[in-house]
Coordinates of C-alpha atoms and ligand atoms in Angstrom, one line a residue:
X1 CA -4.2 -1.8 -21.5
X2 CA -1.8 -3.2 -19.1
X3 CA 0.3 -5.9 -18.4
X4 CA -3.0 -7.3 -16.0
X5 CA -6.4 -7.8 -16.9
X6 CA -8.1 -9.1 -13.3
X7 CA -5.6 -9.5 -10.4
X8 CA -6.3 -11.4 -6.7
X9 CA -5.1 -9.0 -4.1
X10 CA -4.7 -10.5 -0.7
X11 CA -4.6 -8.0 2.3
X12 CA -3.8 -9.7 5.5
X13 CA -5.9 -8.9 8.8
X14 CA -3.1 -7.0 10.1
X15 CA -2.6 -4.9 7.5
X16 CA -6.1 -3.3 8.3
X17 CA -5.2 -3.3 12.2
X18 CA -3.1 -1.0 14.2
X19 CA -4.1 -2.4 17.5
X20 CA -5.1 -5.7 17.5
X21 CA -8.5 -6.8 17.5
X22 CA -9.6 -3.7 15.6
X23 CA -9.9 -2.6 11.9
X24 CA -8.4 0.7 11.5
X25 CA -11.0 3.5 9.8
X26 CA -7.7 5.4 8.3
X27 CA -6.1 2.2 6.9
X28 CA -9.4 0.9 5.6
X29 CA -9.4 4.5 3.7
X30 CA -6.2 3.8 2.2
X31 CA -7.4 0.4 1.1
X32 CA -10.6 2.3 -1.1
X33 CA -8.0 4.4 -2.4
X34 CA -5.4 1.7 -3.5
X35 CA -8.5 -0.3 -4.6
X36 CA -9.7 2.4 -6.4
X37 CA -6.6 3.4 -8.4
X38 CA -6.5 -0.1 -9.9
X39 CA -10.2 0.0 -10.9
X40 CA -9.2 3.6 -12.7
X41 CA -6.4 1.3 -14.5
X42 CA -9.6 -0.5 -16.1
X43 CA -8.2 -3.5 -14.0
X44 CA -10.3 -5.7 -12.3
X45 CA -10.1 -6.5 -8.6
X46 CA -10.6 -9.4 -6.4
X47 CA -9.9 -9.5 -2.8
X48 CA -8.8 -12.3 -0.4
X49 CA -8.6 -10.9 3.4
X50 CA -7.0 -12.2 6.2
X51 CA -8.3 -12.3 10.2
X52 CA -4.7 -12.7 11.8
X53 CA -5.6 -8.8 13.6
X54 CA -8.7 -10.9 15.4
X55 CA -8.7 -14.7 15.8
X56 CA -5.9 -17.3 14.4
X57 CA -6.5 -21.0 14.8
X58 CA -3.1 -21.9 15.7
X59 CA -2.7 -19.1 18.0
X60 CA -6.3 -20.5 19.8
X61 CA -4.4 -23.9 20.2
X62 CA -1.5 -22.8 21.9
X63 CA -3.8 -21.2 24.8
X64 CA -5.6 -24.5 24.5
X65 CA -8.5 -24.4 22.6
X66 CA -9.5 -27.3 19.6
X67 CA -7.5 -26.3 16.5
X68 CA -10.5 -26.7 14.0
X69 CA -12.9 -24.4 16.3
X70 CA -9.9 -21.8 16.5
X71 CA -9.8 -22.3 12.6
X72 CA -13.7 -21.8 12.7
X73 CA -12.8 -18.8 14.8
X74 CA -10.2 -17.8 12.5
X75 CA -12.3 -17.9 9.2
X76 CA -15.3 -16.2 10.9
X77 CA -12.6 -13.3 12.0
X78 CA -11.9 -12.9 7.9
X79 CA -15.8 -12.4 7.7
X80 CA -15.7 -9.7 9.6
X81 CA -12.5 -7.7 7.9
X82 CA -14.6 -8.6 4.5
X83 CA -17.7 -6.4 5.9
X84 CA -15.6 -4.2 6.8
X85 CA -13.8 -3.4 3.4
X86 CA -17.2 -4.0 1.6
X87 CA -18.7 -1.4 3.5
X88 CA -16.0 1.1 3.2
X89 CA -15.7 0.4 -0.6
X90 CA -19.8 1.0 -1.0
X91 CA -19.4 4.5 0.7
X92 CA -16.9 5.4 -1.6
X93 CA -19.1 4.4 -4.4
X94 CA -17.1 1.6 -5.4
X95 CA -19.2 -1.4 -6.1
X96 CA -18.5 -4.4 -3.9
X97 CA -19.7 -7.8 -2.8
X98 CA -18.6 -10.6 0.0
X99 CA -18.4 -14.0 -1.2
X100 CA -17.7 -16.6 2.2
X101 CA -15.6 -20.0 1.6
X102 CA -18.6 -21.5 3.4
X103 CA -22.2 -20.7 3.6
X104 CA -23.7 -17.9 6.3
X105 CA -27.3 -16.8 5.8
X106 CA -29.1 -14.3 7.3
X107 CA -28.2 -12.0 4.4
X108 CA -24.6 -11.8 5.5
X109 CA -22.8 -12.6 2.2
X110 CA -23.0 -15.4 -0.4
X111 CA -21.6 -18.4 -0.6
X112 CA -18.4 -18.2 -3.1
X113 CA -19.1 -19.0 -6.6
X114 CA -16.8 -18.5 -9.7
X115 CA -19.4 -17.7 -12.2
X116 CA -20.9 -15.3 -10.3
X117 CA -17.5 -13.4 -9.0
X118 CA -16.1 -13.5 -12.7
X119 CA -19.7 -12.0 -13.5
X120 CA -19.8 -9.2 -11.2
X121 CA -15.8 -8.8 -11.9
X122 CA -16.4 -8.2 -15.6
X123 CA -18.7 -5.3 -14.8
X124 CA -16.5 -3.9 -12.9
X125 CA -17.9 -4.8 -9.7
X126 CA -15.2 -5.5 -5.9
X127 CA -15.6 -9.1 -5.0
X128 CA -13.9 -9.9 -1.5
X129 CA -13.8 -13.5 -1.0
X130 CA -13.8 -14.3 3.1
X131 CA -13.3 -17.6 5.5
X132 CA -10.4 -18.7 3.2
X133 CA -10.4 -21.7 1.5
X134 CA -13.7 -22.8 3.8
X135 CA -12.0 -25.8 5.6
X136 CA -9.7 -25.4 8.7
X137 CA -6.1 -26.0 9.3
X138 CA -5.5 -23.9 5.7
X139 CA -4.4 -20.3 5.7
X140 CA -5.8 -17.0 3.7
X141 CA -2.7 -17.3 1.6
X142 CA -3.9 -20.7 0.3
X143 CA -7.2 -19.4 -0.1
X144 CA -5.8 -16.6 -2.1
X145 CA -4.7 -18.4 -4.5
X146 CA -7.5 -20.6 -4.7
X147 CA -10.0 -18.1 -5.1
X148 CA -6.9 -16.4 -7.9
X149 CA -7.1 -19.6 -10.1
X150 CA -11.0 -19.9 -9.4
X151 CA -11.5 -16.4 -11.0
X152 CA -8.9 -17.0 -13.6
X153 CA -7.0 -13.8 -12.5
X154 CA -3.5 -13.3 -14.1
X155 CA -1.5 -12.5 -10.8
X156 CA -1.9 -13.0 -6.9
X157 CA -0.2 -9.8 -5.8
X158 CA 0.2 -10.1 -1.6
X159 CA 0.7 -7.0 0.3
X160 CA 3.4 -7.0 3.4
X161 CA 4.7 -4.7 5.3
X162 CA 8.3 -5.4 3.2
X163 CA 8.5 -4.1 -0.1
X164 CA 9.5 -7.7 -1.6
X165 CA 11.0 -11.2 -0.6
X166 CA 14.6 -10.6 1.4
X167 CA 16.9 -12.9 2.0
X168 CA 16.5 -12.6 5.5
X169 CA 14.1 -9.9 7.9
X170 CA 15.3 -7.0 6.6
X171 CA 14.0 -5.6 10.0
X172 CA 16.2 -7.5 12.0
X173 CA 19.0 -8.2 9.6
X174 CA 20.2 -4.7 7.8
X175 CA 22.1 -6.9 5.4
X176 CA 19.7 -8.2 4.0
X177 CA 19.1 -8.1 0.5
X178 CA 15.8 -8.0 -1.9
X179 CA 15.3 -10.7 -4.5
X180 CA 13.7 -9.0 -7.7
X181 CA 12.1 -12.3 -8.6
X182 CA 12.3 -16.2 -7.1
X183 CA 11.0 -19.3 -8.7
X184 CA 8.3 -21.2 -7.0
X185 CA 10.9 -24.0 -6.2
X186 CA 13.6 -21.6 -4.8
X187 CA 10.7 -20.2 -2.7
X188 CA 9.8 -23.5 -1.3
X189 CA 13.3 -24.9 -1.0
X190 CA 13.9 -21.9 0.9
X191 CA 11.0 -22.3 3.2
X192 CA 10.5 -18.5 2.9
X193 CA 8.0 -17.5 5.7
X194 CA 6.5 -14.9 3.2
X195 CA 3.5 -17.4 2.1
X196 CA 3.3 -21.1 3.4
X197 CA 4.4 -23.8 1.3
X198 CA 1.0 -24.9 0.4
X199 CA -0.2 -21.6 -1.3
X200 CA 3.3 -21.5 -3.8
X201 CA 2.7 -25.0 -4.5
X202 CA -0.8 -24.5 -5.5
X203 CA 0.9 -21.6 -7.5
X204 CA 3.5 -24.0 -9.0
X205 CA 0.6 -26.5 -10.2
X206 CA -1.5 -23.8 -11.5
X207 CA 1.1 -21.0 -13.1
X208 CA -0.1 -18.4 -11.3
X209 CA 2.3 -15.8 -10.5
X210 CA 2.8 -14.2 -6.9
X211 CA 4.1 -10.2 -6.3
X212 CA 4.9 -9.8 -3.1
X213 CA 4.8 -5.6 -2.6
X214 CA 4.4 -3.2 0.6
X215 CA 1.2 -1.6 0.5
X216 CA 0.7 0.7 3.2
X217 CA 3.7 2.5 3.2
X218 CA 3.1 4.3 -0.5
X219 CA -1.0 3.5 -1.6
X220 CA 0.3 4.8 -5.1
X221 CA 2.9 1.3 -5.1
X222 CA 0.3 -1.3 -6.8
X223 CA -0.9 1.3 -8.6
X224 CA 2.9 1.9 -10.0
X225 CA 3.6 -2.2 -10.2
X226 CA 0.1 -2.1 -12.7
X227 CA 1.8 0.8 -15.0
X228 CA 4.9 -1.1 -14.7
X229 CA 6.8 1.5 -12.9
X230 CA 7.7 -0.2 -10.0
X231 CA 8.1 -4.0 -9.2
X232 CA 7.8 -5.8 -5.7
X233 CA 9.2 -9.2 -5.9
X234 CA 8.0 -11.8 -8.5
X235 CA 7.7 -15.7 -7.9
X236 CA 6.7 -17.3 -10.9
X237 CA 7.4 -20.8 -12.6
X238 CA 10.4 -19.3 -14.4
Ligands
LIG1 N1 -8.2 -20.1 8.4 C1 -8.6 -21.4 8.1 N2 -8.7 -21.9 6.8 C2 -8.5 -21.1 5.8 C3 -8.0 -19.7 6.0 C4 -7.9 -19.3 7.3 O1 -8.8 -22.2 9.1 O2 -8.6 -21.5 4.6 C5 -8.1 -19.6 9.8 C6 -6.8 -19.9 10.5 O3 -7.1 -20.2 11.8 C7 -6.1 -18.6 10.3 C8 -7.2 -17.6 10.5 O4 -8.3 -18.2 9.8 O5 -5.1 -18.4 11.3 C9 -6.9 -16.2 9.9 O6 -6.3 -16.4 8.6 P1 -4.8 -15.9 8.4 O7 -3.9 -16.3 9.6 O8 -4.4 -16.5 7.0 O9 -4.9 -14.4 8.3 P2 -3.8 -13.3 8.0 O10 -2.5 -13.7 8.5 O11 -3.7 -13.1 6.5 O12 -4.4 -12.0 8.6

């Protein structure tokens, strides 16, 4: 058995996207398969998606639009990633259900609810959790970690397209370096852009570890982190 029992991964929408607005059949594959390699580590997965490759609220604001129907718009747009992984896992004979942060009927999904995730986690079942935290002017980040303390998971792991927390954008700034772990005050003192300050605080008051790891680059990376062979960066209360 390894170091984690039940883990919260949260895929943004971009990382599903390679042109915006979309959801990318070939990444969506390599999410089954990452998906897959921690179920065949006996480890138990729940999912937190994003919709930033669709809709974002603040985004809607700037061109004008109410921010809390942009947010609406937002949170729908995390609905529709959610199908969308669901589906793919189901055809790969993986076991999965959508939960949303607020209520849709219609058949759509369910409305989140612990007992029930925990439930279908424990036998062995995919539970995507969609629309975020449910109320607007929050991010998936938050949500993440919400829905990682509701199911009582023992890590949040957050996939970028960075294998860890820099010091600055390794992309821009060659120099930069890679912290191998961070505290949760060090990453809010630091107003890191990696997660917004509400999701590590949430973190903080709940001891719930964050790894943040690159995903798409390797699909064999979380399954390494899992065996302990490889490590992304850790913020934890220290
Ligand atoms: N959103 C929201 N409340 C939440 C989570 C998300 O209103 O609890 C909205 C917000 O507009 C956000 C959008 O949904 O911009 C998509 O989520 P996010 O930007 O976190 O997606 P990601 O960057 O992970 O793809």
């Amino acid at each position: 058995m390894g170091k984690y029992k039940r883990i919260l991964l949260k895929l943004s929408g971009e990382a599903l996207a390679s042109v915006e607005n979309t959801v990318d059949p070939g990444t969506l594959s390599k999410v089954v398969s990452i998906i897959q390699s921690a179920l065949d580590q006996k480890v138990e997965v729940g999912i937190v998606v994003g919709g930033g490759n669709i809709f974002r609220g603040a985004a809607l604001a700037e061109a004008g639009m109410n921010r809390v129907t942009g947010d609406h718009m937002g949170m729908l747009a995390t609905v529709i990633n959610a199908l969308a992984i669901s589906d793919a896992c189901n055809r790969a004979n993986i076991n999965a259900l959508v939960m949303s942060g607020f209520p849709i009927g219609g058949g759509v999904c369910d409305p989140v609810d612990h007992n029930k995730a925990k439930q279908a986690l424990s036998q062995g079942k995919v539970v995507i959790f969609s629309a975020g935290t449910g109320s607007p002017c929050f991010t998936t980040d938050t949500g993440a970690v919400l829905r990682g303390i509701e199911i009582g998971a023992d890590i949040v792991f957050k996939a970028t397209k960075v294998d860890g927390i820099y010091t600055d954008d390794p992309v821009k700034n060659p120099d930069a370096t890679r912290y191998e772990s961070l505290s949760f005050n060090e990453a809010i003192e630091k107003n890191l852009q990696i997660m917004d300050t509400a999701a590590f605080a949430l973190c903080r008051e709940h001891n719930l570890d964050i790894c943040v790891f690159s995903m798409l680059e390797d699909p064999n990376t979380l399954s390494n982190i899992l065996k302990g062979e490889s490590f992304g960066t850790i913020v934890s209360q220290q």
